[in-house]
XYZ file of C-alpha atoms in Angstrom:
486
model
C 123.388 110.783 98.047
C 120.868 112.507 100.308
C 120.647 111.972 104.037
C 117.906 112.285 106.622
C 118.674 113.285 110.201
C 116.594 112.406 113.231
C 116.630 111.296 116.848
C 115.721 108.189 118.836
C 113.102 107.019 119.526
C 112.047 107.409 115.885
C 108.297 107.301 116.586
C 107.043 108.952 119.748
C 103.989 106.708 120.047
C 102.883 103.136 120.607
C 104.061 100.809 117.831
C 105.212 97.656 119.693
C 106.804 94.477 118.354
C 107.873 95.978 115.007
C 108.829 93.958 111.950
C 110.350 95.787 108.971
C 111.000 94.856 105.324
C 112.468 96.753 102.354
C 110.717 96.300 99.009
C 111.090 98.420 95.853
C 113.012 101.196 97.615
C 110.384 101.432 100.358
C 110.470 100.361 104.007
C 107.326 98.829 105.495
C 106.721 98.221 109.192
C 103.972 96.300 110.975
C 103.325 96.251 114.729
C 100.988 94.839 117.355
C 97.511 96.418 117.391
C 95.759 94.052 119.852
C 92.123 95.142 120.361
C 92.042 98.030 117.872
C 89.952 97.807 114.699
C 90.866 98.079 111.916
C 94.070 96.276 112.814
C 97.547 95.152 111.762
C 98.522 98.638 110.627
C 101.420 98.834 108.162
C 103.524 102.000 108.019
C 105.679 103.228 105.129
C 109.007 105.070 105.097
C 111.721 106.126 102.685
C 114.350 106.893 105.331
C 113.579 104.674 108.395
C 113.114 107.780 110.546
C 109.839 109.250 109.276
C 106.806 107.004 108.823
C 103.259 107.295 107.514
C 100.218 105.065 107.260
C 100.210 102.637 104.338
C 97.410 100.162 105.098
C 95.367 98.222 107.599
C 95.524 94.500 106.881
C 92.008 93.817 108.207
C 88.895 95.737 109.212
C 87.602 92.993 111.522
C 89.004 89.647 112.612
C 86.328 87.053 113.403
C 83.595 89.313 114.773
C 83.370 87.431 118.058
C 81.260 88.778 120.913
C 84.397 89.694 122.846
C 85.848 91.529 119.843
C 82.575 93.473 119.667
C 82.462 94.240 123.430
C 79.215 92.329 123.800
C 78.217 91.830 127.428
C 81.258 91.575 129.700
C 83.499 90.233 126.935
C 86.593 92.099 125.685
C 89.994 91.448 124.104
C 92.172 93.947 125.993
C 95.705 92.538 126.098
C 94.680 89.949 123.498
C 93.886 90.292 119.801
C 96.736 90.196 117.287
C 100.314 90.214 118.562
C 103.747 90.501 116.992
C 102.981 90.039 113.304
C 105.592 88.778 110.849
C 105.750 90.800 107.611
C 107.477 89.221 104.605
C 107.727 89.652 100.824
C 108.365 86.588 98.698
C 107.992 85.853 94.988
C 105.872 88.936 94.316
C 103.574 88.476 97.316
C 103.324 90.240 100.690
C 102.618 87.989 103.695
C 101.418 88.834 107.205
C 101.223 86.121 109.869
C 100.209 86.568 113.513
C 98.612 84.694 116.379
C 95.466 86.043 118.017
C 95.391 85.629 121.786
C 91.620 85.543 122.217
C 90.679 83.151 119.398
C 93.907 81.117 119.766
C 94.223 80.973 116.006
C 97.114 81.818 113.703
C 96.138 84.041 110.786
C 97.767 84.370 107.382
C 97.054 87.315 105.092
C 98.399 87.657 101.533
C 98.350 90.470 99.007
C 100.204 91.413 95.840
C 100.238 95.044 96.998
C 100.735 96.559 100.416
C 97.398 98.377 100.150
C 95.503 95.100 99.650
C 92.992 93.574 99.242
C 94.443 91.125 101.775
C 93.218 87.525 101.467
C 92.658 85.856 104.834
C 93.269 82.255 105.866
C 94.430 80.377 108.973
C 97.275 78.012 109.808
C 96.450 74.965 111.924
C 97.876 75.548 115.399
C 98.783 78.463 117.657
C 102.256 79.945 117.093
C 103.222 82.577 119.676
C 105.282 85.508 118.344
C 105.935 83.650 115.115
C 108.398 84.631 112.407
C 107.980 83.473 108.804
C 110.977 82.220 106.820
C 110.976 81.347 103.127
C 113.958 79.189 102.209
C 113.930 78.338 98.493
C 110.656 76.471 97.938
C 110.036 75.689 101.621
C 108.471 77.782 104.396
C 108.950 77.718 108.162
C 107.718 79.352 111.340
C 109.906 80.035 114.363
C 107.760 80.603 117.450
C 107.266 80.108 121.170
C 108.022 81.514 124.610
C 110.941 80.205 126.693
C 111.020 77.114 124.449
C 111.535 78.230 120.840
C 110.407 75.925 118.034
C 111.058 75.638 114.318
C 108.054 74.280 112.390
C 108.026 73.554 108.670
C 104.791 74.464 106.874
C 102.936 72.708 104.096
C 103.319 74.101 100.578
C 100.021 76.000 100.845
C 100.996 77.371 104.307
C 97.838 75.960 105.871
C 99.358 73.588 108.452
C 102.574 71.972 109.671
C 104.094 69.863 106.910
C 103.603 66.148 107.391
C 106.992 64.650 108.273
C 108.517 68.131 108.029
C 110.945 69.740 110.462
C 109.372 70.380 113.863
C 111.969 70.813 116.594
C 112.817 72.853 119.662
C 115.885 74.896 118.745
C 116.398 76.959 121.939
C 115.367 77.049 125.594
C 115.572 79.849 128.166
C 114.728 77.694 131.155
C 114.857 79.166 134.626
C 114.082 82.713 133.545
C 111.287 83.623 135.955
C 110.678 87.070 134.394
C 110.540 86.614 130.617
C 112.026 83.746 128.651
C 112.909 83.974 124.964
C 110.108 85.149 122.672
C 109.566 87.702 119.879
C 111.250 85.544 117.233
C 112.657 87.101 114.044
C 114.528 84.723 111.742
C 116.443 85.479 108.529
C 118.638 83.618 106.082
C 121.621 85.829 105.240
C 124.503 84.641 103.064
C 123.659 81.014 103.698
C 123.409 81.239 107.508
C 120.326 81.482 109.718
C 120.070 84.399 112.169
C 117.469 84.281 114.927
C 116.752 87.358 117.072
C 114.824 87.118 120.355
C 113.854 89.152 123.383
C 114.079 88.121 127.032
C 114.577 89.731 130.431
C 117.570 89.944 132.698
C 117.414 87.404 135.497
C 118.076 89.817 138.370
C 115.507 92.485 137.375
C 112.931 93.365 134.762
C 114.841 94.784 131.797
C 114.398 93.780 128.178
C 117.487 92.463 126.368
C 117.964 91.468 122.719
C 119.611 88.120 121.891
C 120.924 86.632 118.646
C 121.604 83.006 117.713
C 123.118 81.708 114.490
C 123.102 78.304 112.775
C 124.652 76.970 109.584
C 121.542 74.910 108.824
C 118.002 74.548 110.095
C 118.948 71.149 111.486
C 122.058 72.491 113.183
C 122.656 74.045 116.579
C 121.783 77.709 117.090
C 124.643 79.351 118.972
C 124.805 82.834 120.453
C 123.548 84.941 123.320
C 122.705 88.513 124.278
C 123.625 91.029 121.601
C 122.204 94.334 122.861
C 121.535 95.720 126.345
C 120.886 99.472 126.608
C 118.085 101.813 127.713
C 118.871 105.217 126.106
C 119.181 106.488 129.677
C 115.451 106.007 130.262
C 114.259 104.380 133.505
C 116.368 101.210 133.122
C 113.880 100.269 130.396
C 115.668 98.017 127.930
C 115.337 98.106 124.153
C 114.541 94.831 122.399
C 112.221 92.803 120.125
C 112.038 93.641 116.470
C 113.566 92.909 113.138
C 116.622 93.781 111.088
C 116.446 95.097 107.552
C 118.867 95.738 104.700
C 118.307 99.061 102.960
C 120.114 100.915 100.178
C 123.902 100.682 99.827
C 123.829 97.355 101.758
C 123.293 99.274 104.989
C 121.555 97.350 107.771
C 119.450 98.567 110.677
C 117.436 97.060 113.501
C 114.066 98.419 114.596
C 113.304 97.423 118.203
C 110.966 98.886 120.830
C 111.272 100.419 124.284
C 108.644 100.641 127.029
C 107.948 104.323 127.726
C 105.299 104.040 130.427
C 101.665 104.851 129.730
C 102.357 106.222 126.235
C 103.236 102.690 125.125
C 106.089 100.880 123.406
C 108.055 103.117 121.076
C 110.291 102.033 118.151
C 114.038 102.679 118.325
C 116.374 102.569 115.307
C 119.814 100.997 115.671
C 122.649 100.693 113.149
C 123.680 97.087 112.506
C 127.312 96.434 111.684
C 128.686 93.219 110.250
C 132.039 91.921 111.439
C 134.278 89.056 110.455
C 136.675 87.203 112.726
C 138.529 84.000 111.849
C 136.367 83.675 108.777
C 133.142 83.803 110.822
C 130.699 86.579 110.139
C 129.105 88.306 113.116
C 127.138 91.462 113.811
C 126.623 94.136 116.429
C 123.774 96.505 117.294
C 124.121 100.215 118.049
C 127.259 102.287 118.461
C 129.637 100.414 120.738
C 126.657 98.645 122.263
C 124.671 101.837 122.849
C 121.549 103.170 121.151
C 122.457 106.433 119.399
C 120.449 109.526 120.213
C 121.217 111.183 116.887
C 120.546 109.372 113.626
C 121.592 109.738 110.002
C 120.088 107.565 107.284
C 119.904 107.576 103.497
C 116.884 109.520 102.256
C 115.333 107.827 99.241
C 112.771 110.601 98.649
C 114.324 113.969 99.527
C 111.713 116.619 100.123
C 108.921 114.087 100.562
C 106.197 115.190 102.982
C 104.934 112.418 105.237
C 101.291 112.329 106.226
C 100.889 112.603 110.013
C 100.089 109.582 112.157
C 98.065 111.767 114.535
C 96.082 114.808 113.480
C 92.985 116.930 113.916
C 89.751 116.062 112.143
C 86.753 118.217 111.242
C 84.694 115.207 110.012
C 83.534 117.190 106.999
C 83.448 114.124 104.773
C 81.193 111.183 104.056
C 82.836 108.036 105.516
C 80.894 105.705 103.235
C 82.100 107.462 100.101
C 85.659 107.951 101.388
C 85.952 104.263 102.246
C 85.328 103.323 98.624
C 87.177 106.243 97.008
C 90.299 106.596 99.177
C 90.850 103.683 101.516
C 94.540 104.470 102.010
C 93.789 107.802 103.663
C 90.397 106.745 105.061
C 90.990 103.133 106.038
C 89.191 103.295 109.384
C 85.759 102.318 108.048
C 85.851 105.513 105.986
C 87.226 107.762 108.723
C 90.739 109.110 108.354
C 93.414 106.482 108.865
C 94.726 108.381 111.902
C 91.775 106.792 113.743
C 91.070 103.303 115.039
C 88.163 102.017 117.082
C 88.621 100.461 120.494
C 87.337 96.976 119.571
C 85.114 96.300 116.570
C 82.570 99.112 116.149
C 78.858 98.888 115.459
C 78.621 101.184 112.456
C 74.817 101.256 112.684
C 75.285 103.414 115.799
C 77.602 105.911 114.055
C 76.755 108.687 111.618
C 78.477 111.761 110.234
C 77.058 115.160 109.250
C 79.695 115.995 106.660
C 78.296 119.437 105.886
C 78.552 120.699 109.459
C 81.438 118.527 110.589
C 79.525 116.665 113.300
C 80.203 113.052 114.277
C 77.414 111.219 116.109
C 78.543 108.183 118.124
C 76.129 106.100 120.184
C 76.511 102.995 122.282
C 73.944 100.296 123.003
C 74.423 99.330 126.644
C 74.985 100.716 130.121
C 78.481 100.115 131.483
C 80.280 100.690 134.794
C 83.393 102.203 133.283
C 84.878 103.225 129.955
C 86.557 99.892 129.246
C 83.313 98.248 128.158
C 81.860 101.214 126.249
C 81.305 100.379 122.590
C 82.310 102.619 119.655
C 85.177 104.561 121.228
C 87.135 106.302 118.471
C 90.808 106.696 119.326
C 94.247 107.934 118.304
C 97.641 107.149 119.799
C 99.098 109.630 122.254
C 102.617 110.977 121.751
C 105.725 111.187 123.925
C 106.750 113.220 125.884
C 103.678 115.502 125.908
C 100.499 115.879 123.912
C 97.046 117.390 124.102
C 93.633 116.888 122.515
C 90.389 118.821 122.665
C 86.902 118.397 121.320
C 83.475 120.045 121.491
C 80.787 117.717 122.852
C 77.082 118.065 122.139
C 75.043 116.697 125.050
C 71.599 117.400 123.614
C 70.813 113.727 122.978
C 72.088 112.389 126.299
C 69.620 110.649 128.584
C 69.684 110.783 132.367
C 72.799 108.990 133.595
C 74.555 109.193 130.214
C 78.130 110.453 129.983
C 80.025 111.520 126.847
C 83.546 112.865 126.688
C 87.213 112.775 125.819
C 89.427 110.330 127.688
C 92.998 109.223 128.148
C 92.917 105.596 129.180
C 94.896 102.417 129.489
C 94.604 100.381 132.718
C 93.501 103.651 134.410
C 91.657 106.539 132.781
C 90.770 110.203 133.080
C 87.747 111.625 131.258
C 86.410 115.144 130.748
C 82.902 115.491 129.375
C 79.179 116.050 129.823
C 76.761 114.115 131.997
C 72.989 114.456 132.213
C 71.310 114.035 135.597
C 67.733 114.963 136.471
C 67.389 116.515 133.022
C 70.301 118.910 133.688
C 73.679 118.926 131.932
C 76.910 118.988 133.922
C 80.586 119.259 133.045
C 82.311 116.346 134.734
C 85.754 114.946 135.323
C 85.631 111.194 135.824
C 88.487 108.815 136.590
C 89.306 105.238 137.401
C 92.410 103.807 139.082
C 92.936 100.076 139.035
C 93.360 98.871 142.639
C 95.512 95.832 141.864
C 99.111 95.323 140.802
C 98.730 93.233 137.651
C 99.180 94.954 134.302
C 97.156 92.160 132.663
C 93.956 92.473 134.689
C 91.109 94.799 133.730
C 89.388 96.710 136.499
C 85.688 96.045 137.013
C 84.846 98.924 139.336
C 82.859 102.010 138.466
C 84.409 105.230 137.304
C 84.520 107.959 139.935
C 83.090 111.439 139.344
C 85.863 113.724 140.603
C 84.089 117.013 139.889
C 80.682 118.029 138.568
C 79.729 121.569 137.458
C 76.341 122.602 136.048
C 76.588 124.244 132.623
C 74.336 126.453 130.522
C 73.631 125.253 127.009
C 74.107 121.847 125.462
C 77.702 122.016 124.211
C 81.004 121.948 126.038
C 84.607 122.101 124.875
C 86.982 119.867 126.812
C 90.725 119.276 126.733
C 93.154 116.667 128.024
C 96.858 117.380 128.449
C 99.173 114.379 128.873
C 102.671 114.441 130.324
C 104.532 111.157 130.160
C 107.130 111.966 132.775
C 110.839 112.121 132.181
C 114.018 110.114 132.578
C 113.997 110.223 136.395
C 110.746 108.284 136.636
C 108.210 111.047 137.279
C 104.665 109.667 136.951
C 102.638 109.842 133.751
C 99.812 112.351 134.182
C 96.596 113.178 132.304
C 95.153 116.595 133.132
C 91.522 117.419 132.278
C 90.187 120.894 131.489
C 86.800 122.312 130.526
C 86.163 125.525 128.639
C 83.730 127.736 130.589
C 83.153 131.495 130.437
C 85.790 132.062 127.791
C 88.678 130.191 129.409
C 89.888 126.719 130.203
C 89.312 125.626 133.743
C 91.785 123.130 135.142
C 90.375 120.315 137.316
């Protein structure tokens, strides 16, 4: 038997709300992708520690104006959330609710790579989890009040006269009541895992409830409360999975500041007391720093989830010839677009490795700019750089490289009065809500005239440390043979 060694968190980047399955000696994981297109990314692993891209479930959702960043519309903090990934009777299933369309989507495919067939389920099912039980199917869903809803045989709607009942309530929790449902039938019993917050402070906690039947009472409580020593930031919400040798693990996530929500791997141990089977997460209730798992493909080289790109390829041809590696509309699968792109405004010079991206409207800040191509940033530090060609910019136009979430920092080129300038622009949201999008204009922090039409820029990101240091993005421009820090 071969083993793989690693450390927690297993992925140093934003893959929130994970759900994991094990099919044909392969682990698959899906996570929330919200406003990114293509979306519902599925990762693949043979050891639960290392992961690579396997597929995007969809290129576009419904093509609404907000999904396309038309006018003032957007789907930041909306889009698809907390998908449920299941395999049943030779078919893969993905179900999720979309928080801008208020629909519940069902995708099916015989292979993980697709093509994925799309349909909808009547109703809106927050953080739903799909359960197949013999020839019947159910969703568990909700926030604070958790419901069990039986589905029709074609999975298109609640079953007429089927089970539809509230099975749990987390009333009185003013921070976060139960949500993030994951339900499983294991050895004849039903195990439901949920996330909620502590009552006295914001800290995520994982809970587990068990029932002997779907009509019975779900009994349980908190099962895991740890933060890996990081900022009192709890670890919760995700699924459990049985791998080789009947070994079980849980994959949950932890908030790590501006870098996002990062998956954490926990051993799951089954216990038995007085003839009742139970389970525990972690090592003595703690998330282990060091990991050892069974390696099903020793020596296998995983393709990176972030990488450099020279754009010396034809996206149209690569989309048809190699969609696994080029699933982002023909660009490498390391990329996603911020909202649905307008491909008519994008072209690629594959011989010279030049990517031309245009937008079609004037905006106050980066949040509403169409056709932003993006990769996830990595914890605890990362950097990116790019050469920008400003020859086609018009007066007032700005092009660059940015690190952004609710705030942003951008290094790039701006044209004013027919002259090109290296600029550092930023925006800091003035409010306190993490769910509100700022509407103010970006601020030009520094502006330096440049010779020529091209400029190389760099952004270094430092996501703080355990003692709560702030997350910082540092912009640099390359002038006169060296990087200048701004």
